[in-house]
Amino acid sequence: MENLWKFLSRHFHWLLFIILEAVSVVMLFSYNSYQSSVWISSANLVAGKIYECQAEIEQFFSLNQQNEQLSQHNLILEKQLDMLRTRYERLSGDTIVFQQEMENLDDYQLIPAKVVSNSVNQRDNLITINKGSSDGIETDMGVLCGNGIVGVVYLTSLHYAIVIPALNNRSRISCSIRGTDYFGYLTWSGGDPTRANVEDIPRHAKFKKGDWIETSGYSSIFPHGISVGRIEKIFNSHDGLSYRLQVRLSTDFSCLRDVYVINDKSMAERMRLKEAAIDSLMLTPIKE
């Protein structure tokens, strides 16, 4: 104890200097908006780099399993494409129309990205990807993977972006039952990360367990027809006016690595048209 007091008395001025410097730094970043924003941006950049390195290490040790899964998935897709092409040609007798429909997908640019941070055990999970505004990523862009939907871009920095996945209490994704025009909204309230609910399906809708749920295309975020999952259970809504469907998600969020951000080239034009229509309705007087 005596040695401790001697040490403190000998270096008291240095300890006081360090304490005062720490207090001044905390006050500087706490009570000044500019310095605070610089600190947050720098911290996010460092955290993003750490997450990216961690994700690269984990991905390296799982490359064999991922390559095997990709090979199997590509084989299945090739078989499905050949089957669809054969059926379409047999029914229509025209291959030019099929090629034109494939060319329509050029309206959507898919920006590849890597998941550097992810969680599935929270009520409001978030995903960090290694692409940002410098790569063309903007807020409200849809994100998907090879198996189906992932979520929506929420925030962007220069080199990173935060995604609100389907496994988030705030997520509301417009979905429909495949082969029908009945639609509802995909929600998640926590718990099992492999299942979610589709709310507000009309009572007169015709469907059954095992039917596919896909994106409806009614929003400007996701195009029509992206897989969401299969219907497992059917419940009545709280008010009894609609159905609530329990869906087993087609995307496995627990091992998410490679994703694609949807850059819809026509989305900006549609949003401008919608905003113009809203402004026009607000300014136009109602005639009785």
CSV table of N, CA, C and O in Angstrom, one decimal, residues 147-241:
chain,number,residue,atom,x,y,z
A,147,ASN,N,-32.0,-17.5,-52.5
A,147,ASN,CA,-33.2,-18.3,-52.0
A,147,ASN,C,-34.4,-17.4,-51.9
A,147,ASN,O,-35.5,-18.0,-51.7
A,148,GLY,N,-34.3,-16.1,-51.9
A,148,GLY,CA,-35.5,-15.3,-51.7
A,148,GLY,C,-35.1,-13.9,-51.2
A,148,GLY,O,-34.0,-13.5,-51.2
A,149,ILE,N,-36.1,-13.3,-50.6
A,149,ILE,CA,-36.0,-11.9,-50.0
A,149,ILE,C,-35.1,-11.9,-48.8
A,149,ILE,O,-35.0,-12.9,-48.1
A,150,VAL,N,-34.5,-10.8,-48.6
A,150,VAL,CA,-33.7,-10.5,-47.4
A,150,VAL,C,-34.2,-9.4,-46.6
A,150,VAL,O,-34.6,-9.5,-45.4
A,151,GLY,N,-34.4,-8.2,-47.2
A,151,GLY,CA,-34.9,-7.0,-46.5
A,151,GLY,C,-34.8,-5.8,-47.3
A,151,GLY,O,-34.7,-5.8,-48.6
A,152,VAL,N,-34.7,-4.6,-46.7
A,152,VAL,CA,-34.7,-3.3,-47.3
A,152,VAL,C,-33.6,-2.5,-46.7
A,152,VAL,O,-33.4,-2.5,-45.5
A,153,VAL,N,-32.9,-1.8,-47.6
A,153,VAL,CA,-31.8,-0.9,-47.1
A,153,VAL,C,-32.4,0.3,-46.3
A,153,VAL,O,-33.3,0.9,-46.7
A,154,TYR,N,-31.8,0.5,-45.1
A,154,TYR,CA,-32.3,1.5,-44.2
A,154,TYR,C,-31.4,2.7,-44.1
A,154,TYR,O,-31.9,3.8,-44.2
A,155,LEU,N,-30.1,2.5,-44.0
A,155,LEU,CA,-29.1,3.6,-43.9
A,155,LEU,C,-27.9,3.2,-44.7
A,155,LEU,O,-27.6,2.0,-44.9
A,156,THR,N,-27.2,4.2,-45.3
A,156,THR,CA,-26.0,4.0,-46.0
A,156,THR,C,-24.9,5.0,-45.6
A,156,THR,O,-25.2,6.1,-45.2
A,157,SER,N,-23.7,4.5,-45.7
A,157,SER,CA,-22.5,5.3,-45.6
A,157,SER,C,-21.8,5.2,-46.9
A,157,SER,O,-22.3,4.6,-47.8
A,158,LEU,N,-20.6,5.7,-46.9
A,158,LEU,CA,-19.8,5.6,-48.2
A,158,LEU,C,-19.5,4.2,-48.6
A,158,LEU,O,-19.7,3.9,-49.8
A,159,HIS,N,-19.2,3.3,-47.7
A,159,HIS,CA,-18.8,2.0,-48.1
A,159,HIS,C,-19.6,0.9,-47.4
A,159,HIS,O,-19.3,-0.3,-47.7
A,160,TYR,N,-20.6,1.2,-46.6
A,160,TYR,CA,-21.4,0.2,-45.9
A,160,TYR,C,-22.9,0.6,-45.9
A,160,TYR,O,-23.2,1.8,-46.2
A,161,ALA,N,-23.7,-0.3,-45.7
A,161,ALA,CA,-25.2,-0.1,-45.6
A,161,ALA,C,-25.8,-0.9,-44.5
A,161,ALA,O,-25.3,-2.1,-44.3
A,162,ILE,N,-26.8,-0.4,-43.9
A,162,ILE,CA,-27.6,-1.2,-42.9
A,162,ILE,C,-28.9,-1.6,-43.5
A,162,ILE,O,-29.6,-0.8,-44.2
A,163,VAL,N,-29.2,-2.9,-43.4
A,163,VAL,CA,-30.4,-3.5,-44.0
A,163,VAL,C,-31.4,-3.9,-42.9
A,163,VAL,O,-31.0,-4.5,-41.9
A,164,ILE,N,-32.6,-3.5,-43.0
A,164,ILE,CA,-33.7,-4.0,-42.1
A,164,ILE,C,-34.2,-5.3,-42.7
A,164,ILE,O,-34.8,-5.3,-43.8
A,165,PRO,N,-33.9,-6.5,-42.2
A,165,PRO,CA,-34.3,-7.8,-42.8
A,165,PRO,C,-35.7,-8.1,-42.5
A,165,PRO,O,-36.4,-7.4,-41.7
A,166,ALA,N,-36.2,-9.1,-43.1
A,166,ALA,CA,-37.6,-9.6,-42.8
A,166,ALA,C,-37.7,-10.0,-41.3
A,166,ALA,O,-38.8,-10.0,-40.8
A,167,LEU,N,-36.6,-10.3,-40.7
A,167,LEU,CA,-36.6,-10.7,-39.3
A,167,LEU,C,-36.4,-9.4,-38.4
A,167,LEU,O,-35.5,-9.3,-37.6
A,168,ASN,N,-37.3,-8.5,-38.6
A,168,ASN,CA,-37.3,-7.3,-37.8
A,168,ASN,C,-38.7,-6.8,-37.6
A,168,ASN,O,-39.6,-6.9,-38.5
A,169,ASN,N,-39.0,-6.4,-36.4
A,169,ASN,CA,-40.4,-6.1,-36.0
A,169,ASN,C,-40.9,-4.9,-36.8
A,169,ASN,O,-42.2,-4.8,-37.0
A,170,ARG,N,-40.1,-4.1,-37.4
A,170,ARG,CA,-40.5,-3.0,-38.2
A,170,ARG,C,-40.7,-3.3,-39.7
A,170,ARG,O,-41.2,-2.5,-40.5
A,171,SER,N,-40.3,-4.5,-40.1
A,171,SER,CA,-40.4,-4.9,-41.5
A,171,SER,C,-41.9,-5.1,-41.9
A,171,SER,O,-42.6,-5.8,-41.2
A,172,ARG,N,-42.2,-4.6,-43.1
A,172,ARG,CA,-43.5,-4.8,-43.7
A,172,ARG,C,-43.3,-4.9,-45.2
A,172,ARG,O,-43.1,-3.9,-45.9
A,173,ILE,N,-43.4,-6.2,-45.7
A,173,ILE,CA,-43.1,-6.4,-47.1
A,173,ILE,C,-44.4,-6.9,-47.7
A,173,ILE,O,-45.0,-7.9,-47.3
A,174,SER,N,-44.8,-6.3,-48.8
A,174,SER,CA,-46.0,-6.7,-49.5
A,174,SER,C,-45.8,-8.0,-50.2
A,174,SER,O,-44.9,-8.2,-51.0
A,175,CYS,N,-46.7,-9.0,-49.9
A,175,CYS,CA,-46.5,-10.4,-50.5
A,175,CYS,C,-47.9,-10.8,-51.1
A,175,CYS,O,-48.9,-10.3,-50.7
A,176,SER,N,-47.8,-11.8,-51.9
A,176,SER,CA,-49.0,-12.4,-52.5
A,176,SER,C,-48.9,-13.9,-52.5
A,176,SER,O,-47.8,-14.4,-52.5
A,177,ILE,N,-50.0,-14.6,-52.7
A,177,ILE,CA,-50.0,-16.0,-52.8
A,177,ILE,C,-49.8,-16.3,-54.3
A,177,ILE,O,-50.4,-15.8,-55.2
A,178,ARG,N,-48.8,-17.1,-54.6
A,178,ARG,CA,-48.3,-17.4,-56.0
A,178,ARG,C,-49.5,-17.9,-56.8
A,178,ARG,O,-50.2,-18.8,-56.3
A,179,GLY,N,-49.7,-17.4,-57.9
A,179,GLY,CA,-50.8,-17.8,-58.8
A,179,GLY,C,-52.1,-17.1,-58.6
A,179,GLY,O,-53.1,-17.4,-59.3
A,180,THR,N,-52.1,-16.2,-57.6
A,180,THR,CA,-53.4,-15.5,-57.3
A,180,THR,C,-53.0,-14.0,-57.2
A,180,THR,O,-51.9,-13.6,-57.2
A,181,ASP,N,-54.1,-13.2,-57.0
A,181,ASP,CA,-53.9,-11.7,-56.8
A,181,ASP,C,-54.1,-11.3,-55.4
A,181,ASP,O,-54.1,-10.1,-55.1
A,182,TYR,N,-54.3,-12.3,-54.5
A,182,TYR,CA,-54.5,-12.0,-53.1
A,182,TYR,C,-53.2,-11.7,-52.4
A,182,TYR,O,-52.2,-12.4,-52.6
A,183,PHE,N,-53.2,-10.6,-51.7
A,183,PHE,CA,-51.9,-10.1,-51.1
A,183,PHE,C,-52.1,-9.7,-49.7
A,183,PHE,O,-53.2,-9.4,-49.2
A,184,GLY,N,-51.0,-9.6,-48.9
A,184,GLY,CA,-50.9,-9.2,-47.6
A,184,GLY,C,-49.6,-8.6,-47.2
A,184,GLY,O,-48.8,-8.3,-48.2
A,185,TYR,N,-49.2,-8.6,-45.9
A,185,TYR,CA,-47.9,-8.1,-45.5
A,185,TYR,C,-47.2,-9.0,-44.6
A,185,TYR,O,-47.7,-9.6,-43.7
A,186,LEU,N,-45.9,-9.2,-45.0
A,186,LEU,CA,-45.0,-10.1,-44.2
A,186,LEU,C,-44.5,-9.4,-43.0
A,186,LEU,O,-44.0,-8.3,-43.1
A,187,THR,N,-44.7,-10.0,-41.8
A,187,THR,CA,-44.3,-9.4,-40.6
A,187,THR,C,-43.6,-10.5,-39.7
A,187,THR,O,-43.7,-11.7,-40.0
A,188,TRP,N,-42.8,-10.0,-38.7
A,188,TRP,CA,-42.1,-10.9,-37.8
A,188,TRP,C,-42.1,-10.3,-36.5
A,188,TRP,O,-41.8,-9.1,-36.3
A,189,SER,N,-42.5,-11.0,-35.4
A,189,SER,CA,-42.6,-10.5,-34.1
A,189,SER,C,-41.6,-11.1,-33.1
A,189,SER,O,-41.8,-11.1,-31.9
A,190,GLY,N,-40.5,-11.8,-33.7
A,190,GLY,CA,-39.5,-12.4,-32.8
A,190,GLY,C,-39.7,-13.9,-32.8
A,190,GLY,O,-40.7,-14.5,-33.3
A,191,GLY,N,-38.8,-14.5,-32.1
A,191,GLY,CA,-38.8,-16.0,-31.9
A,191,GLY,C,-38.1,-16.7,-33.0
A,191,GLY,O,-36.9,-16.5,-33.3
A,192,ASP,N,-38.8,-17.7,-33.6
A,192,ASP,CA,-38.2,-18.6,-34.6
A,192,ASP,C,-37.7,-17.8,-35.9
A,192,ASP,O,-38.5,-17.2,-36.5
A,193,PRO,N,-36.4,-17.8,-36.2
A,193,PRO,CA,-35.9,-17.0,-37.3
A,193,PRO,C,-36.2,-17.7,-38.7
A,193,PRO,O,-35.9,-17.1,-39.7
A,194,THR,N,-36.8,-18.9,-38.7
A,194,THR,CA,-37.1,-19.6,-39.9
A,194,THR,C,-38.6,-19.4,-40.3
A,194,THR,O,-39.0,-19.8,-41.4
A,195,ARG,N,-39.4,-18.7,-39.5
A,195,ARG,CA,-40.8,-18.5,-39.8
A,195,ARG,C,-41.2,-17.1,-39.6
A,195,ARG,O,-40.7,-16.4,-38.7
A,196,ALA,N,-42.2,-16.6,-40.4
A,196,ALA,CA,-42.8,-15.3,-40.2
A,196,ALA,C,-44.3,-15.4,-40.6
A,196,ALA,O,-44.8,-16.5,-40.9
A,197,ASN,N,-45.0,-14.3,-40.5
A,197,ASN,CA,-46.4,-14.3,-40.7
A,197,ASN,C,-46.8,-13.4,-41.9
A,197,ASN,O,-46.2,-12.3,-42.1
A,198,VAL,N,-47.8,-13.8,-42.6
A,198,VAL,CA,-48.4,-12.9,-43.6
A,198,VAL,C,-49.8,-12.5,-43.1
A,198,VAL,O,-50.7,-13.3,-42.9
A,199,GLU,N,-50.0,-11.2,-42.9
A,199,GLU,CA,-51.2,-10.7,-42.4
A,199,GLU,C,-52.1,-10.1,-43.5
A,199,GLU,O,-51.7,-9.9,-44.6
A,200,ASP,N,-53.4,-10.0,-43.1
A,200,ASP,CA,-54.5,-9.4,-43.9
A,200,ASP,C,-54.8,-10.1,-45.2
A,200,ASP,O,-55.1,-9.5,-46.3
A,201,ILE,N,-54.7,-11.4,-45.2
A,201,ILE,CA,-55.1,-12.2,-46.4
A,201,ILE,C,-56.7,-12.2,-46.4
A,201,ILE,O,-57.2,-12.6,-45.4
A,202,PRO,N,-57.4,-11.8,-47.5
A,202,PRO,CA,-58.9,-11.8,-47.5
A,202,PRO,C,-59.5,-13.1,-47.1
A,202,PRO,O,-58.9,-14.2,-47.5
A,203,ARG,N,-60.6,-13.1,-46.5
A,203,ARG,CA,-61.3,-14.3,-46.1
A,203,ARG,C,-61.8,-15.1,-47.3
A,203,ARG,O,-61.9,-16.4,-47.3
A,204,HIS,N,-62.1,-14.5,-48.5
A,204,HIS,CA,-62.5,-15.2,-49.6
A,204,HIS,C,-61.4,-15.7,-50.5
A,204,HIS,O,-61.6,-16.3,-51.6
A,205,ALA,N,-60.1,-15.5,-50.1
A,205,ALA,CA,-59.0,-16.0,-50.9
A,205,ALA,C,-59.0,-17.6,-50.8
A,205,ALA,O,-59.3,-18.2,-49.8
A,206,LYS,N,-58.6,-18.1,-51.9
A,206,LYS,CA,-58.5,-19.6,-52.1
A,206,LYS,C,-57.0,-20.0,-52.1
A,206,LYS,O,-56.3,-19.6,-53.0
A,207,PHE,N,-56.6,-20.8,-51.2
A,207,PHE,CA,-55.2,-21.3,-51.1
A,207,PHE,C,-55.2,-22.5,-50.2
A,207,PHE,O,-56.2,-22.9,-49.6
A,208,LYS,N,-54.0,-23.1,-50.0
A,208,LYS,CA,-53.9,-24.3,-49.1
A,208,LYS,C,-52.5,-24.3,-48.6
A,208,LYS,O,-51.6,-23.6,-49.0
A,209,LYS,N,-52.3,-25.2,-47.6
A,209,LYS,CA,-51.0,-25.3,-47.0
A,209,LYS,C,-50.0,-25.8,-48.1
A,209,LYS,O,-50.3,-26.7,-48.9
A,210,GLY,N,-48.8,-25.3,-48.0
A,210,GLY,CA,-47.8,-25.7,-49.0
A,210,GLY,C,-47.7,-24.7,-50.2
A,210,GLY,O,-46.7,-24.8,-51.0
A,211,ASP,N,-48.7,-23.8,-50.4
A,211,ASP,CA,-48.6,-22.9,-51.4
A,211,ASP,C,-47.5,-21.9,-51.2
A,211,ASP,O,-47.1,-21.6,-50.0
A,212,TRP,N,-46.9,-21.4,-52.3
A,212,TRP,CA,-45.8,-20.4,-52.1
A,212,TRP,C,-46.3,-19.0,-51.9
A,212,TRP,O,-47.3,-18.6,-52.5
A,213,ILE,N,-45.6,-18.3,-51.1
A,213,ILE,CA,-45.7,-16.8,-50.9
A,213,ILE,C,-44.6,-16.1,-51.6
A,213,ILE,O,-43.4,-16.6,-51.5
A,214,GLU,N,-44.9,-15.1,-52.4
A,214,GLU,CA,-43.9,-14.4,-53.1
A,214,GLU,C,-44.2,-12.9,-53.0
A,214,GLU,O,-45.2,-12.4,-52.6
A,215,THR,N,-43.2,-12.0,-53.5
A,215,THR,CA,-43.4,-10.6,-53.4
A,215,THR,C,-44.5,-10.2,-54.4
A,215,THR,O,-44.6,-10.8,-55.5
A,216,SER,N,-45.3,-9.3,-54.1
A,216,SER,CA,-46.5,-8.9,-54.9
A,216,SER,C,-46.1,-8.0,-56.0
A,216,SER,O,-46.9,-8.0,-57.0
A,217,GLY,N,-45.1,-7.2,-55.9
A,217,GLY,CA,-44.7,-6.2,-56.9
A,217,GLY,C,-45.5,-4.9,-56.8
A,217,GLY,O,-45.4,-4.1,-57.7
A,218,TYR,N,-46.3,-4.8,-55.7
A,218,TYR,CA,-47.2,-3.6,-55.6
A,218,TYR,C,-46.4,-2.4,-55.0
A,218,TYR,O,-46.9,-1.3,-54.9
A,219,SER,N,-45.2,-2.7,-54.4
A,219,SER,CA,-44.4,-1.6,-53.9
A,219,SER,C,-43.3,-1.3,-54.9
A,219,SER,O,-43.0,-2.0,-55.9
A,220,SER,N,-42.6,-0.2,-54.6
A,220,SER,CA,-41.4,0.2,-55.5
A,220,SER,C,-40.1,-0.4,-55.1
A,220,SER,O,-39.1,-0.1,-55.6
A,221,ILE,N,-40.2,-1.4,-54.1
A,221,ILE,CA,-38.9,-2.0,-53.5
A,221,ILE,C,-38.6,-3.3,-54.2
A,221,ILE,O,-37.5,-3.5,-54.6
A,222,PHE,N,-39.5,-4.2,-54.2
A,222,PHE,CA,-39.3,-5.5,-54.8
A,222,PHE,C,-40.1,-5.7,-56.1
A,222,PHE,O,-41.3,-5.4,-56.1
A,223,PRO,N,-39.5,-6.3,-57.1
A,223,PRO,CA,-40.3,-6.7,-58.2
A,223,PRO,C,-41.2,-7.9,-57.9
A,223,PRO,O,-41.1,-8.6,-56.8
A,224,HIS,N,-42.1,-8.2,-58.8
A,224,HIS,CA,-43.1,-9.3,-58.5
A,224,HIS,C,-42.4,-10.7,-58.7
A,224,HIS,O,-41.5,-10.9,-59.5
A,225,GLY,N,-42.7,-11.6,-57.8
A,225,GLY,CA,-42.3,-13.0,-58.0
A,225,GLY,C,-41.1,-13.5,-57.2
A,225,GLY,O,-40.7,-14.6,-57.5
A,226,ILE,N,-40.5,-12.7,-56.3
A,226,ILE,CA,-39.4,-13.2,-55.6
A,226,ILE,C,-39.9,-14.1,-54.4
A,226,ILE,O,-40.8,-13.7,-53.7
A,227,SER,N,-39.3,-15.2,-54.2
A,227,SER,CA,-39.8,-16.2,-53.2
A,227,SER,C,-39.7,-15.6,-51.8
A,227,SER,O,-38.7,-15.0,-51.5
A,228,VAL,N,-40.7,-15.9,-51.0
A,228,VAL,CA,-40.7,-15.5,-49.6
A,228,VAL,C,-40.7,-16.8,-48.8
A,228,VAL,O,-39.9,-16.9,-47.8
A,229,GLY,N,-41.6,-17.8,-49.1
A,229,GLY,CA,-41.6,-19.0,-48.3
A,229,GLY,C,-42.9,-19.8,-48.6
A,229,GLY,O,-43.7,-19.4,-49.5
A,230,ARG,N,-43.1,-20.9,-47.9
A,230,ARG,CA,-44.3,-21.7,-48.1
A,230,ARG,C,-45.2,-21.6,-46.9
A,230,ARG,O,-44.8,-21.4,-45.7
A,231,ILE,N,-46.5,-21.7,-47.1
A,231,ILE,CA,-47.6,-21.7,-46.1
A,231,ILE,C,-47.5,-22.9,-45.2
A,231,ILE,O,-47.6,-24.0,-45.8
A,232,GLU,N,-47.3,-22.8,-43.9
A,232,GLU,CA,-47.3,-23.9,-43.0
A,232,GLU,C,-48.6,-24.0,-42.2
A,232,GLU,O,-49.2,-25.1,-42.1
A,233,LYS,N,-49.1,-22.9,-41.7
A,233,LYS,CA,-50.3,-22.9,-40.9
A,233,LYS,C,-51.2,-21.7,-41.2
A,233,LYS,O,-50.7,-20.7,-41.7
A,234,ILE,N,-52.5,-21.9,-41.0
A,234,ILE,CA,-53.5,-20.9,-41.3
A,234,ILE,C,-54.3,-20.5,-40.0
A,234,ILE,O,-54.8,-21.4,-39.4
A,235,PHE,N,-54.3,-19.2,-39.7
A,235,PHE,CA,-55.0,-18.7,-38.5
A,235,PHE,C,-56.0,-17.6,-38.9
A,235,PHE,O,-55.9,-17.0,-40.0
A,236,ASN,N,-57.0,-17.4,-38.1
A,236,ASN,CA,-57.8,-16.2,-38.2
A,236,ASN,C,-57.1,-15.0,-37.6
A,236,ASN,O,-56.3,-15.1,-36.7
A,237,SER,N,-57.4,-13.8,-38.2
A,237,SER,CA,-56.8,-12.6,-37.6
A,237,SER,C,-57.5,-12.3,-36.3
A,237,SER,O,-58.5,-12.9,-35.9
A,238,HIS,N,-57.0,-11.3,-35.6
A,238,HIS,CA,-57.5,-11.0,-34.3
A,238,HIS,C,-59.0,-10.5,-34.4
A,238,HIS,O,-59.8,-10.8,-33.5
A,239,ASP,N,-59.3,-9.8,-35.5
A,239,ASP,CA,-60.7,-9.3,-35.6
A,239,ASP,C,-61.6,-10.3,-36.4
A,239,ASP,O,-62.8,-10.0,-36.6
A,240,GLY,N,-61.0,-11.4,-36.9
A,240,GLY,CA,-61.8,-12.4,-37.6
A,240,GLY,C,-62.2,-12.0,-39.0
A,240,GLY,O,-62.9,-12.7,-39.6
A,241,LEU,N,-61.6,-10.9,-39.5
A,241,LEU,CA,-62.0,-10.4,-40.9
A,241,LEU,C,-61.1,-10.9,-41.9
A,241,LEU,O,-61.3,-10.7,-43.1
